[in-house]
Coordinates of C-alpha atoms and ligand atoms in Angstrom, one line a residue:
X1 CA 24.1 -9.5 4.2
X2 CA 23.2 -5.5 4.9
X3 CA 23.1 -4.2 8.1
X4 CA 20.6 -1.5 8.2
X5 CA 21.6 1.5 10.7
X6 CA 19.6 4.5 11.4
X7 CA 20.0 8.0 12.5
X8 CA 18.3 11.0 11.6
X9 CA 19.7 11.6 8.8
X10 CA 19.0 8.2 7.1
X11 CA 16.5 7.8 4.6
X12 CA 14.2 4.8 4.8
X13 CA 13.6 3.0 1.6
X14 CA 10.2 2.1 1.6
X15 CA 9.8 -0.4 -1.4
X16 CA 6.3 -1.1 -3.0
X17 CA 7.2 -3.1 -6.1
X18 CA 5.1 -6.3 -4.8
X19 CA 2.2 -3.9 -4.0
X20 CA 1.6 -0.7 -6.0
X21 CA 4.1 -2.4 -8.7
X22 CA 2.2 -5.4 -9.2
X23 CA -1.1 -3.2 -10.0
X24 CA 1.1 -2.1 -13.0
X25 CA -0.8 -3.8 -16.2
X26 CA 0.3 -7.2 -16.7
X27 CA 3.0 -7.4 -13.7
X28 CA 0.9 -10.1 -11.9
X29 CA 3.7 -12.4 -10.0
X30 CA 3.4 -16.2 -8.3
X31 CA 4.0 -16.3 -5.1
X32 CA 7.1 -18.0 -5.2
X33 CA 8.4 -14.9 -7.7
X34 CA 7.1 -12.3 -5.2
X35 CA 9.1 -14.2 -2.8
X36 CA 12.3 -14.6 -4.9
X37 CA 11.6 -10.9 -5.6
X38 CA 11.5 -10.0 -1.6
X39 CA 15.1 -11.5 -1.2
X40 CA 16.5 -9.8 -3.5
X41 CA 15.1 -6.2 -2.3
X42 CA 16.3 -7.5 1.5
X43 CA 19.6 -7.7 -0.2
X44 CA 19.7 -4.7 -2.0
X45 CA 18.8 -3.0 1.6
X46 CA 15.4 -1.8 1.7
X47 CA 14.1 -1.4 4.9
X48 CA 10.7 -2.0 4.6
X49 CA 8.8 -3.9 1.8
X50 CA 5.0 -3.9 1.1
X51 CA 4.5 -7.1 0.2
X52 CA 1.0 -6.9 -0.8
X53 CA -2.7 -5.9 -0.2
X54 CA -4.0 -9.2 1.7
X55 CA -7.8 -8.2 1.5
X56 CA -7.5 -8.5 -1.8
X57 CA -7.7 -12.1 -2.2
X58 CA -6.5 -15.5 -0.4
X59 CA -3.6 -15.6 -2.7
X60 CA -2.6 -12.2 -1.9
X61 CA -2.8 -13.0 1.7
X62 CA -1.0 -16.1 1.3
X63 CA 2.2 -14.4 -0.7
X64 CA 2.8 -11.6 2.3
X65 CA 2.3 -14.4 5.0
X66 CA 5.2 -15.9 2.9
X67 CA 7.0 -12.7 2.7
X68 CA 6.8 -12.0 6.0
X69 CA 7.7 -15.8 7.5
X70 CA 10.7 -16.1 5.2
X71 CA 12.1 -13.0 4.5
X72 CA 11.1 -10.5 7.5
X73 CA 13.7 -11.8 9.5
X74 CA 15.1 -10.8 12.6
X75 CA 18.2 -8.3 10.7
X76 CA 15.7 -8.5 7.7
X77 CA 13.3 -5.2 7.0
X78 CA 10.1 -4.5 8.0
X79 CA 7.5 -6.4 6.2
X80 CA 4.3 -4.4 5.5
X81 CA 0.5 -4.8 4.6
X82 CA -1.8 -2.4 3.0
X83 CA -5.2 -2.3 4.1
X84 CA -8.4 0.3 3.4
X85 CA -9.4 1.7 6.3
X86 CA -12.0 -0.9 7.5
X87 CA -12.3 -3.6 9.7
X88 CA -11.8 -6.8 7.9
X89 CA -9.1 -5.4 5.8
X90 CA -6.8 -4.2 8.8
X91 CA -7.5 -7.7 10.8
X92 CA -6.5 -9.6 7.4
X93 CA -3.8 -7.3 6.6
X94 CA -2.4 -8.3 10.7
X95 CA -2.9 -12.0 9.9
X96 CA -0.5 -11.3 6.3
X97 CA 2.3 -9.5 8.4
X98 CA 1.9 -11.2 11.8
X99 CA 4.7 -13.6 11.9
X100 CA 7.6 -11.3 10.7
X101 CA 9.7 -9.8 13.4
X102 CA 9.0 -6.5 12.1
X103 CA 5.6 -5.8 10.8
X104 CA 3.8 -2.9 9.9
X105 CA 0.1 -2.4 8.7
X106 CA -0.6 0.9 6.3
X107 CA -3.6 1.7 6.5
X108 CA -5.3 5.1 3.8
X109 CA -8.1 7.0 3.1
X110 CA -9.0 9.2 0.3
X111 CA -9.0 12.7 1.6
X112 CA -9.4 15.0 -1.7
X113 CA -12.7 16.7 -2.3
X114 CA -12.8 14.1 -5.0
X115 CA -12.2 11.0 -2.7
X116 CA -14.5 12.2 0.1
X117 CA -17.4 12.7 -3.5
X118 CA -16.2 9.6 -4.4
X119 CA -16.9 7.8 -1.3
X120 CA -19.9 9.9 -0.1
X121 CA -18.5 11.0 3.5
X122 CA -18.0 14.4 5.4
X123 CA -14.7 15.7 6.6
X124 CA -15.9 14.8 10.1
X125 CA -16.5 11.4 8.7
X126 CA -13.5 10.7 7.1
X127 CA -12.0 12.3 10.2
X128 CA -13.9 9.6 12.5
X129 CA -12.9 6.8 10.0
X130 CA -9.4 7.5 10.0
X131 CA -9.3 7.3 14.0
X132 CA -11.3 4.2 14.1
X133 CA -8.9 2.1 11.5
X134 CA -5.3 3.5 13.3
X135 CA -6.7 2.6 16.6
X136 CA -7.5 -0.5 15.1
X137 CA -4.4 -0.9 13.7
X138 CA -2.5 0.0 16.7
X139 CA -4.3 -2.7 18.9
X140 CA -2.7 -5.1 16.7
X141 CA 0.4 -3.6 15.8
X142 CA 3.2 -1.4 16.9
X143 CA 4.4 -0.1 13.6
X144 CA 1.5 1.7 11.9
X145 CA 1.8 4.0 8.8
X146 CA -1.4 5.8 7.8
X147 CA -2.0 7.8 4.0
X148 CA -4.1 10.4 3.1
X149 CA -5.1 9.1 -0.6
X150 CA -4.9 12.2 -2.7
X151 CA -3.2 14.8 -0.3
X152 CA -1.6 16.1 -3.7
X153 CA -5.3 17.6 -4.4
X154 CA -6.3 17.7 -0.3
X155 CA -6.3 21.0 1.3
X156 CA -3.8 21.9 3.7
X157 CA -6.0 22.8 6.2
X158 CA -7.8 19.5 6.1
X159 CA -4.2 17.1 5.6
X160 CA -3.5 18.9 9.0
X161 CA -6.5 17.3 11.0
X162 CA -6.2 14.1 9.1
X163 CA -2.6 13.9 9.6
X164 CA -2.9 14.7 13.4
X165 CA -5.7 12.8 14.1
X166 CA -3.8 9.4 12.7
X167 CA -0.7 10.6 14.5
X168 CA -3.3 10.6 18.2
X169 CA -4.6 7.3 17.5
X170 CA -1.1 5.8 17.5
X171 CA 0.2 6.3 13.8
X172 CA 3.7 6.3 13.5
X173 CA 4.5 6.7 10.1
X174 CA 3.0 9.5 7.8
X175 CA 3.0 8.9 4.6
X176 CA 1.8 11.7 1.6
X177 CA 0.5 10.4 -1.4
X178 CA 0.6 12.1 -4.3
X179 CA -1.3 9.5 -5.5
X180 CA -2.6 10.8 -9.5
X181 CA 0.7 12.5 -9.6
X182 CA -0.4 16.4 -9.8
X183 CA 2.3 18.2 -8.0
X184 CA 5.2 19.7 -8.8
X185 CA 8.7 19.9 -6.9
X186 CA 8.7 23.5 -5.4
X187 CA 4.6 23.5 -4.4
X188 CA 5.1 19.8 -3.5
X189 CA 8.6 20.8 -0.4
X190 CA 6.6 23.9 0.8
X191 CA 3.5 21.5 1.5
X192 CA 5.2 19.1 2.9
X193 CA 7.5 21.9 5.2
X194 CA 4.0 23.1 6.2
X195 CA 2.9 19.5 7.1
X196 CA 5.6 19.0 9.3
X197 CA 5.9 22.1 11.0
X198 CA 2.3 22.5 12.1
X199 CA 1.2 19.0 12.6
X200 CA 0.3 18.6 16.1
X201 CA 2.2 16.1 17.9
X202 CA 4.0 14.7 14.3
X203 CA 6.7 17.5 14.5
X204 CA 10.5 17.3 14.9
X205 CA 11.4 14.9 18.0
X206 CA 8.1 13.5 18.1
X207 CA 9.5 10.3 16.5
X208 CA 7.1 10.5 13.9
X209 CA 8.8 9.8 10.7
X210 CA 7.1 11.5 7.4
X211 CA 7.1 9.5 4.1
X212 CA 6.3 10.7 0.5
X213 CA 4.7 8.5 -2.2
X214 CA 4.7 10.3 -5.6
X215 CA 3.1 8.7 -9.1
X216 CA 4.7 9.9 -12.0
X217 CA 1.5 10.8 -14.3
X218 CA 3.9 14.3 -15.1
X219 CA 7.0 12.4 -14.9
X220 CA 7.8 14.2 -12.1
X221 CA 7.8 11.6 -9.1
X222 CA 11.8 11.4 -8.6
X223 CA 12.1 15.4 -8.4
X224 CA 9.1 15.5 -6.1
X225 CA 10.3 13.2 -3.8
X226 CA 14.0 14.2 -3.5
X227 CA 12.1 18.0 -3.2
X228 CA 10.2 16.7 0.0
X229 CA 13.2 14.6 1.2
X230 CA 15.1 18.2 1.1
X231 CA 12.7 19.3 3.6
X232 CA 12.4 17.1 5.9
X233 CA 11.2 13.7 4.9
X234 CA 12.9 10.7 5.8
X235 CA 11.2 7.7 3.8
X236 CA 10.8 7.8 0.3
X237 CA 8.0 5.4 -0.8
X238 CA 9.5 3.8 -4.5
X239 CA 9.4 1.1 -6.7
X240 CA 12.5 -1.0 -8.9
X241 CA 12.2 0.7 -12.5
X242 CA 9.8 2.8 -11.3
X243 CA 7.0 0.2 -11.9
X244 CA 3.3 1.1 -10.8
X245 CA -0.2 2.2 -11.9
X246 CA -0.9 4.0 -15.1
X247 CA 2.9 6.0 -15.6
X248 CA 4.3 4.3 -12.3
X249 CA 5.7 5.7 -8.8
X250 CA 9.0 6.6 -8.0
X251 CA 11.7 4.6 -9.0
X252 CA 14.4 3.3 -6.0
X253 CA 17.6 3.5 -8.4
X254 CA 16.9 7.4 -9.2
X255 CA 16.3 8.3 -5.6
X256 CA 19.2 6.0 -4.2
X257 CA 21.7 7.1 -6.9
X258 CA 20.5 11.0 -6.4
X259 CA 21.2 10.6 -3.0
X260 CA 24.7 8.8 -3.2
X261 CA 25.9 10.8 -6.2
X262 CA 25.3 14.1 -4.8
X263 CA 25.9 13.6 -1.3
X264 CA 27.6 16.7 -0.4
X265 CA 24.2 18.5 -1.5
X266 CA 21.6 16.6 0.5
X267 CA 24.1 15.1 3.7
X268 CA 22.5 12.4 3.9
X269 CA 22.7 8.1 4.3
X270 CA 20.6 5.3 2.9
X271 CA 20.8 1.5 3.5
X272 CA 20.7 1.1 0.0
X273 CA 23.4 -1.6 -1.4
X274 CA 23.9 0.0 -4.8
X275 CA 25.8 -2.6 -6.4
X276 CA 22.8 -4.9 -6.0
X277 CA 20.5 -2.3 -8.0
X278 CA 20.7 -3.8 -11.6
X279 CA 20.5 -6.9 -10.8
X280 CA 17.2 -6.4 -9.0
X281 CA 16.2 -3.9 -11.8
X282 CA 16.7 -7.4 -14.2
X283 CA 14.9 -9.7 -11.9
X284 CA 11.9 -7.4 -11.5
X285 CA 11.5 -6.5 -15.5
X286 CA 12.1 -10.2 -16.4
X287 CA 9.2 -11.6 -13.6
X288 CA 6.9 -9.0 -14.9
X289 CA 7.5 -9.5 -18.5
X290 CA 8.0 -5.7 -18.5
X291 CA 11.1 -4.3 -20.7
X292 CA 13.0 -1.4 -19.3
X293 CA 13.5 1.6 -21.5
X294 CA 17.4 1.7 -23.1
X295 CA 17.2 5.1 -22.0
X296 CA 15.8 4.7 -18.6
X297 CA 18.4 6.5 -15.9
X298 CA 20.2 4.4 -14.0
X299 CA 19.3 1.0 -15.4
X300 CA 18.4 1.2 -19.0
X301 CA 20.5 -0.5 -21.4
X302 CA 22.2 2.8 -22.6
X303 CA 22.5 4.3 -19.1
X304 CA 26.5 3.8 -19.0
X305 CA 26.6 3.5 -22.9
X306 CA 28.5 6.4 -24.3
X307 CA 28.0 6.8 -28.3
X308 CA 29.9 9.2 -29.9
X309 CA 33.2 9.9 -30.3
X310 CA 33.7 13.1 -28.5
X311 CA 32.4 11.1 -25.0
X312 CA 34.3 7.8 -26.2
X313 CA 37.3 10.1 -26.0
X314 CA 36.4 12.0 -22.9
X315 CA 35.6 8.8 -21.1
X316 CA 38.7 7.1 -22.2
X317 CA 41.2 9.9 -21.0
X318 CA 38.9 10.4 -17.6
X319 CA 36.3 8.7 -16.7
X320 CA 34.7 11.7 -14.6
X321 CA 34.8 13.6 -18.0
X322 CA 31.2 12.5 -18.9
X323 CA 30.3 10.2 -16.3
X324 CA 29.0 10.9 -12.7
X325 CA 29.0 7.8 -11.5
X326 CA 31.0 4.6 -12.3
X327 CA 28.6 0.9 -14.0
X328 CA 30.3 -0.6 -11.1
X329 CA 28.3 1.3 -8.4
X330 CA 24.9 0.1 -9.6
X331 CA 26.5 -3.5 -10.3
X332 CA 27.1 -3.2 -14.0
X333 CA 30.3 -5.2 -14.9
X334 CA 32.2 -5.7 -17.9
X335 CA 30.9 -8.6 -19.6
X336 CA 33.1 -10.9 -17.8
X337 CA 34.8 -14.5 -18.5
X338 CA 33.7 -16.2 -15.7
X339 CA 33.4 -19.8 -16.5
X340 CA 34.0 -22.3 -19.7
X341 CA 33.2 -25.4 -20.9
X342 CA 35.5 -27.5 -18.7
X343 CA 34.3 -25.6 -15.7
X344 CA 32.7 -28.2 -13.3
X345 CA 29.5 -27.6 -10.9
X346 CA 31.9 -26.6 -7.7
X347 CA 32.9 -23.6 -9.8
X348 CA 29.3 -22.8 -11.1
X349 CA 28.2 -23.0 -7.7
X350 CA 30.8 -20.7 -6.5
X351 CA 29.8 -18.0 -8.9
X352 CA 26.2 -18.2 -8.6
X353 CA 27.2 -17.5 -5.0
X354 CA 29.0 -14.3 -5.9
X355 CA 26.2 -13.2 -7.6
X356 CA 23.8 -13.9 -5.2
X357 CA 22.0 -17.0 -6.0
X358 CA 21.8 -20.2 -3.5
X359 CA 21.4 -23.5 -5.6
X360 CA 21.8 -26.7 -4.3
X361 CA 20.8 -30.6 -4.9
X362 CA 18.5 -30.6 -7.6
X363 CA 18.3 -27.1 -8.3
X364 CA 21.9 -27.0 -8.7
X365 CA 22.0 -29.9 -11.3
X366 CA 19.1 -28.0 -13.9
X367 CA 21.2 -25.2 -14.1
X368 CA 24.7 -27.1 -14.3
X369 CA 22.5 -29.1 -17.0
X370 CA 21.8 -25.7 -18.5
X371 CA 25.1 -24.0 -18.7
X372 CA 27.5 -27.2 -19.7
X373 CA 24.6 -26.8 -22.9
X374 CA 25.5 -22.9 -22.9
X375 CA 29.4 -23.7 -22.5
X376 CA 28.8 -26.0 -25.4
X377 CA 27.2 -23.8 -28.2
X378 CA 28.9 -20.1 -26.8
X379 CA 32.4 -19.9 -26.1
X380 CA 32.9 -17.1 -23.5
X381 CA 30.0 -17.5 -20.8
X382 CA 29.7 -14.2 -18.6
X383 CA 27.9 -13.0 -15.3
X384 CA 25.2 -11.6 -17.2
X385 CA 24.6 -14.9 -19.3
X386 CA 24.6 -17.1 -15.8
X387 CA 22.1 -14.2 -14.9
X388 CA 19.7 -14.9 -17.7
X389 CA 19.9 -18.8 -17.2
X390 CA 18.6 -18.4 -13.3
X391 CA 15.8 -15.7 -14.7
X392 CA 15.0 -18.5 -17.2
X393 CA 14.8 -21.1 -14.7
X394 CA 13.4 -20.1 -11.7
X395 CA 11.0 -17.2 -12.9
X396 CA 8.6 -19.6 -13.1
X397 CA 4.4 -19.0 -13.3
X398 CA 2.5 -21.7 -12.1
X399 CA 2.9 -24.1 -14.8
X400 CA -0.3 -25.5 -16.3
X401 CA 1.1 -26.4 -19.3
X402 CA 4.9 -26.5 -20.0
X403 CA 7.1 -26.6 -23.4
X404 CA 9.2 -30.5 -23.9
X405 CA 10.8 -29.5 -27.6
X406 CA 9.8 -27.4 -30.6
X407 CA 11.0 -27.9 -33.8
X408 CA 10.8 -25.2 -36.7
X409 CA 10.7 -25.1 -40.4
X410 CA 11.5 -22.1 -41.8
X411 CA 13.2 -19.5 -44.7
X412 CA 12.6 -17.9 -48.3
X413 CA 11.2 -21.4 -49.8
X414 CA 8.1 -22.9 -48.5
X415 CA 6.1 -22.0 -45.4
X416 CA 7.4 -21.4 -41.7
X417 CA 5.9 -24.5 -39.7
X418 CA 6.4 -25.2 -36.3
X419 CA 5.9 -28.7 -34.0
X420 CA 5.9 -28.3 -30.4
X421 CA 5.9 -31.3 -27.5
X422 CA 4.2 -29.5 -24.4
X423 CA 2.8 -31.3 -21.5
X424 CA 0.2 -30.3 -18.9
X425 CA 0.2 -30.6 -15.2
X426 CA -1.5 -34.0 -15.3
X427 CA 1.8 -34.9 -17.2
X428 CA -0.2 -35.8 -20.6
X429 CA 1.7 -35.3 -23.9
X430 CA 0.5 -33.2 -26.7
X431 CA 2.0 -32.3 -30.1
X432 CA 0.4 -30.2 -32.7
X433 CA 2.3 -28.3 -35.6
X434 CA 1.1 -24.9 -37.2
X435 CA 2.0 -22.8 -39.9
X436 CA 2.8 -19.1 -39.8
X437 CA 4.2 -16.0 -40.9
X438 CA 7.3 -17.1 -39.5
X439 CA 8.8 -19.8 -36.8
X440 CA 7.8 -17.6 -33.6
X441 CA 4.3 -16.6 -35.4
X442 CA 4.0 -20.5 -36.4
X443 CA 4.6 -21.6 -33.1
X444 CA 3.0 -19.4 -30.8
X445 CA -0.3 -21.0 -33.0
X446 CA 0.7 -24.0 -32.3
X447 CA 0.8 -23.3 -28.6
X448 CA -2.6 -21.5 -28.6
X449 CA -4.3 -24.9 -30.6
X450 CA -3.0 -26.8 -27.5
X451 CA -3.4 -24.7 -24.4
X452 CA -7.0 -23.2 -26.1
X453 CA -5.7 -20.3 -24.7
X454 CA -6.4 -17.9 -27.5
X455 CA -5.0 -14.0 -26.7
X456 CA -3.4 -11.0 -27.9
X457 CA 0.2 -10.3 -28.4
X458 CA 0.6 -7.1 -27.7
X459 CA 4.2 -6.8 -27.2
X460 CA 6.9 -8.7 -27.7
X461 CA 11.1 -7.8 -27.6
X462 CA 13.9 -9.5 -28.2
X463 CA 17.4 -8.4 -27.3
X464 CA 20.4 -10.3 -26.6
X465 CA 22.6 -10.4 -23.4
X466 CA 26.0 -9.8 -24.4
X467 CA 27.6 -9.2 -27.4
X468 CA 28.7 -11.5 -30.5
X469 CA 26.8 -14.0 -32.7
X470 CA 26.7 -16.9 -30.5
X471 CA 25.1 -14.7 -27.4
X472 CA 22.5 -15.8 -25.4
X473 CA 18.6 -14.4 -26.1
X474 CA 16.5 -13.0 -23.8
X475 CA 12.6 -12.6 -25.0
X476 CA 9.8 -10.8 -23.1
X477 CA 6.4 -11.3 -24.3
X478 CA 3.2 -9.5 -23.0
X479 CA -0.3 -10.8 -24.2
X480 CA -3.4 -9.8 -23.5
X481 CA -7.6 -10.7 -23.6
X482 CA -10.1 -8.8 -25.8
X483 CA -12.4 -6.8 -23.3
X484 CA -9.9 -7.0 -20.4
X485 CA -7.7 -4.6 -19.5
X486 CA -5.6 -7.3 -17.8
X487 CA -2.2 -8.1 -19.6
X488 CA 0.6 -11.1 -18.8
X489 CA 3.9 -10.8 -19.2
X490 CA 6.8 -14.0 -19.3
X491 CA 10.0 -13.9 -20.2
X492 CA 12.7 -16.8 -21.7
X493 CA 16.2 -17.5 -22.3
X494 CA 17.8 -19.3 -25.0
X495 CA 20.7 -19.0 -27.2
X496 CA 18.0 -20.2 -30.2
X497 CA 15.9 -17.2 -30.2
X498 CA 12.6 -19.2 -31.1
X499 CA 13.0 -21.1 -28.0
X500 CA 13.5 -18.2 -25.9
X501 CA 10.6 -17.0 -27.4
X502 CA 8.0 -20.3 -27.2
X503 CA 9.4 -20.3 -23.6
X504 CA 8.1 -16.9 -23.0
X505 CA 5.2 -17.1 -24.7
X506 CA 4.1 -20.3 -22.7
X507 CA 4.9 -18.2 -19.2
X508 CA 2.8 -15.5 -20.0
X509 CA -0.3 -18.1 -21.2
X510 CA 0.6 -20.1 -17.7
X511 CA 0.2 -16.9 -16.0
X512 CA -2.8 -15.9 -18.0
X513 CA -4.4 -18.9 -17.4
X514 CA -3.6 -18.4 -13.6
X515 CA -4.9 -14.7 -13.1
X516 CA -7.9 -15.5 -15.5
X517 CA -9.1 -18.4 -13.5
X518 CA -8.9 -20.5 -16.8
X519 CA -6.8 -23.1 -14.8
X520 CA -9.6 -26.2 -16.0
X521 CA -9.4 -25.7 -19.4
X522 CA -9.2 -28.7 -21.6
X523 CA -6.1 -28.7 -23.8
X524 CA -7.0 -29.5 -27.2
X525 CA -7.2 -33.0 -28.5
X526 CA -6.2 -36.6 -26.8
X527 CA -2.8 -36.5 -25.0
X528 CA -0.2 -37.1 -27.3
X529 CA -2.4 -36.5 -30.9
X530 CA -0.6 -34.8 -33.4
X531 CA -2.9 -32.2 -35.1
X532 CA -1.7 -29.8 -37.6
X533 CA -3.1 -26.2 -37.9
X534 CA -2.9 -23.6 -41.0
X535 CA -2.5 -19.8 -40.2
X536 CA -1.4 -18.2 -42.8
X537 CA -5.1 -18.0 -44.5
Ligands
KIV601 O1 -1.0 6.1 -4.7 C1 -1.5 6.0 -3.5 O2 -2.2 6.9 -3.0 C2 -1.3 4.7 -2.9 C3 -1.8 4.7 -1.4 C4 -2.4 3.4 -1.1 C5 -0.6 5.0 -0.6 O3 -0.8 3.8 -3.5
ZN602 ZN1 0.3 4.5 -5.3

């Protein structure tokens, strides 16, 4: 368990993966994966986590009540709400966060020339608007943060009266959005030292703590908010992988790592647990079917990968030589023996506890089930495989439809056909066998004839765990609608890489089915008919 401390030289981690993360295109989560996710960021040691927009629908409201019951705990962080700056949205954003010890509504309002156009208000407007929601806020609330949307492109002169007036009806947090991610690192510290300094009432020893919140349109958003933190900021607004609208917001791992490796520069602390970082970074890309880039700092698959033979050699004499900080201080390990076949479920529940899973009864007996199978076909099973497995079994969509067995024909001498045995939530049966291009082309047909679900694929990447021919396969898959911008990712495990795939493919149709409303589709056929469908023409 973290224990968060803070003085005034701590940087607050303020995590919006479940919020400004989920609006990334095709992130949408279940509740019970928004909830898996919120665990896993207490353990890293954020201190607060927005856990959601609760105006935006019951479902939303429902996850950050969840949240906020089971994870904002008493030595837990602060669980937060984001609400528009209107009535209904700040009381239903209180009823979301209520019942965790430590909540927090954020409330905004577009302050840019273009926001104020864009909502059709005055200054003195926007001015009155921001008083009225904080005061609001602050009759429900202790904890209140409050954003200028757009402050990259507001006028100083104007963030000052916005900022001050939130800060006199009881705000207690200011956060800065640079929210279409315009600004660069040098214009970027000397606004925010301006902010600070002549913001009545929000100045040094006022206890108001400043926050930035930078998008990374420019692929700037680490180097602007390290920039601000250098002047005086103390909470950093950030996502896992760096996850968010359009080209994303800040991402935790850079900002964490900056501030760890290169302590002596900035002399300062975090409540960060780096050692927890990839594994979050995993969790978050598998439950949003979103890949991270090999080259991605910090957590891509090449991060700690060193290619040529020059590095190999400098690395091998000295570490240091070309690396500034070790895989072990993000949680990267050495594909490790942990377990074999003969291992028994005592010792699998051991390790899952090292890692940082809690399985018991049932739970415990699906994923014994599924790694005595593992232990069977794969001779050396590793942290990262027993990883994968708990992805693959708990990252779970609602399931409207889910995969029994799959069967594929395929090679150089007739045409790739699959069968596949799925079942809906009513528990019927239904079998139906397509032909493709190829066994994962073949079967994803046959899936679409029985969910009549039709969609796009518009991504899909296969890459494998560990090393060696008998590793395990790990597939994401994001698919989309014609005339929706909307996409759904899923991901699957599987040491056959066709399953891995089906079982990806049939999480991102749940979840489809789920965020589209489709959940009363018929499936195709009687239960249990066999039907048999040609692609190829
Ligand atoms: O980017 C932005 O401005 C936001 C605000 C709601 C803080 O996400
Ligand atoms: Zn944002």
């Amino acid at each position: 368990m973290v224990t968060r401390t803070y003085d005034e030289n701590t940087v607050i981690f303020f995590d919006t993966t479940l919020r400004d993360g989920e609006q990334s295109p095709g992130a949408t989560l279940s509740s019970a994966e928004k909830l898996e996710i919120a665990r896993q960021l207490s353990r890293l040691g954020v201190d607060v986590i927005e856990a959601g927009f609760p105006a935006a629908s019951p479902d939303d409201l429902k996850a950050v009540q969840r949240v906020a019951r089971e994870v904002g705990t008493e030595d837990g962080p602060t669980i937060c709400g984001l609400a528009r700056a209107v009535e209904s949205d700040i009381r239903t954003c209180w009823e979301g966060v209520k019942d965790a010890k430590k909540p927090r509504i954020h409330t905004f309002l577009g302050t840019s020339p273009y926001h104020l156009r864009m909502l059709n208000i005055s200054e003195e407007q926007a001015l009155e608007r921001i008083r009225n929601a904080v005061t609001l806020a602050r009759s429900l609330c202790e904890d209140i943060e409050f954003s200028p949307m757009d402050a990259g492109r507001t006028d100083i002169e104007f963030l000052i009266k916005a900022c001050a007036t939130a800060v006199e009806a009881g705000a207690t947090t200011l956060n800065i959005p640079d929210t279409v991610g315009y600004v660069i690192p040098s214009e970027w510290a000397d606004k925010l030292e301006h902010l600070i300094a002549e913001t009545p009432g929000a100045g040094p020893g006022s206890g108001v703590i400043w926050s930035v919140h930078c998008h990374n349109d420019l692929g700037m958003a680490t180097a602007n908010t390290l920039a601000a933190v250098k002047v005086g900021v103390r909470q950093v607004e950030v996502t896992i992988n760096g996850i968010g609208e359009r080209a994303g917001n800040t991402s935790l791992e850079e900002v964490a790592m900056t501030i760890q490796t290169r302590k002596p520069y900035y002399g300062l602390r975090t409540n960060i647990d780096s050692t927890q970082i990839m594994k979050t970074s995993r969790m978050v890309s598998n439950y949003m079917g979103m890949p991270v880039q090999p080259n991605k700092a910090i957590v891509g698959a090449n991060a700690f990968a060193h290619e040529s033979g020059i590095h190999q050699d400098g690395v091998l004499k000295d570490a240091l030589n070309f690396e500034i900080m070790t895989p072990e201080s993000v949680g990267l390990h050495q594909s490790k023996l942990v377990l074999g076949k003969h291992s028994g479920r005592h010792a699998l529940k051991k390790r899952l506890e090292e890692l940082g899973y809690q399985v018991e009864g049932d739970a415990l007996n699906q994923v014994f089930a599924r790694f005595k199978h593992l232990a069977d076909t794969k001779k050396n099973v590793t942290d990262a495989d027993l990883e994968a497995l708990m992805t693959d079994e708990f990252s779970k969509p609602q399931e409207y439809f889910s995969l029994s067995d799959i069967q594929v024909v395929c090679g150089t001498m007739g045409m790739p056909t699959a069968t596949i045995r799925m079942h809906n939530a009513n528990g019927e049966t239904f079998v139906q066998s397509a032909v493709g291009t190829g066994p994962v082309d073949a079967s994803y047909r046959a899936v679409d004839t029985i969910t009549k679900a039709p969609n796009m694929l518009i991504e899909y990447s296969v890459h494998s765990v560990t090393e060696g021919i008998d590793a395990l396969g790990e597939v994401t898959v994001r698919i989309g609608l014609p005339n929706s911008p909307r996409t759904f990712g899923g991901y699957g495990a599987d040491s056959d890489i066709v399953v891995a795939s089906v079982k990806a493919y049939v999480a991102a149709v749940n979840r489809m089915i789920a965020g589209m409303g489709l959940g009363d589709i018929q499936p195709e056929g009687d239960a249990a008919v066999v039907g048999i469908t040609t692609g190829t023409d």
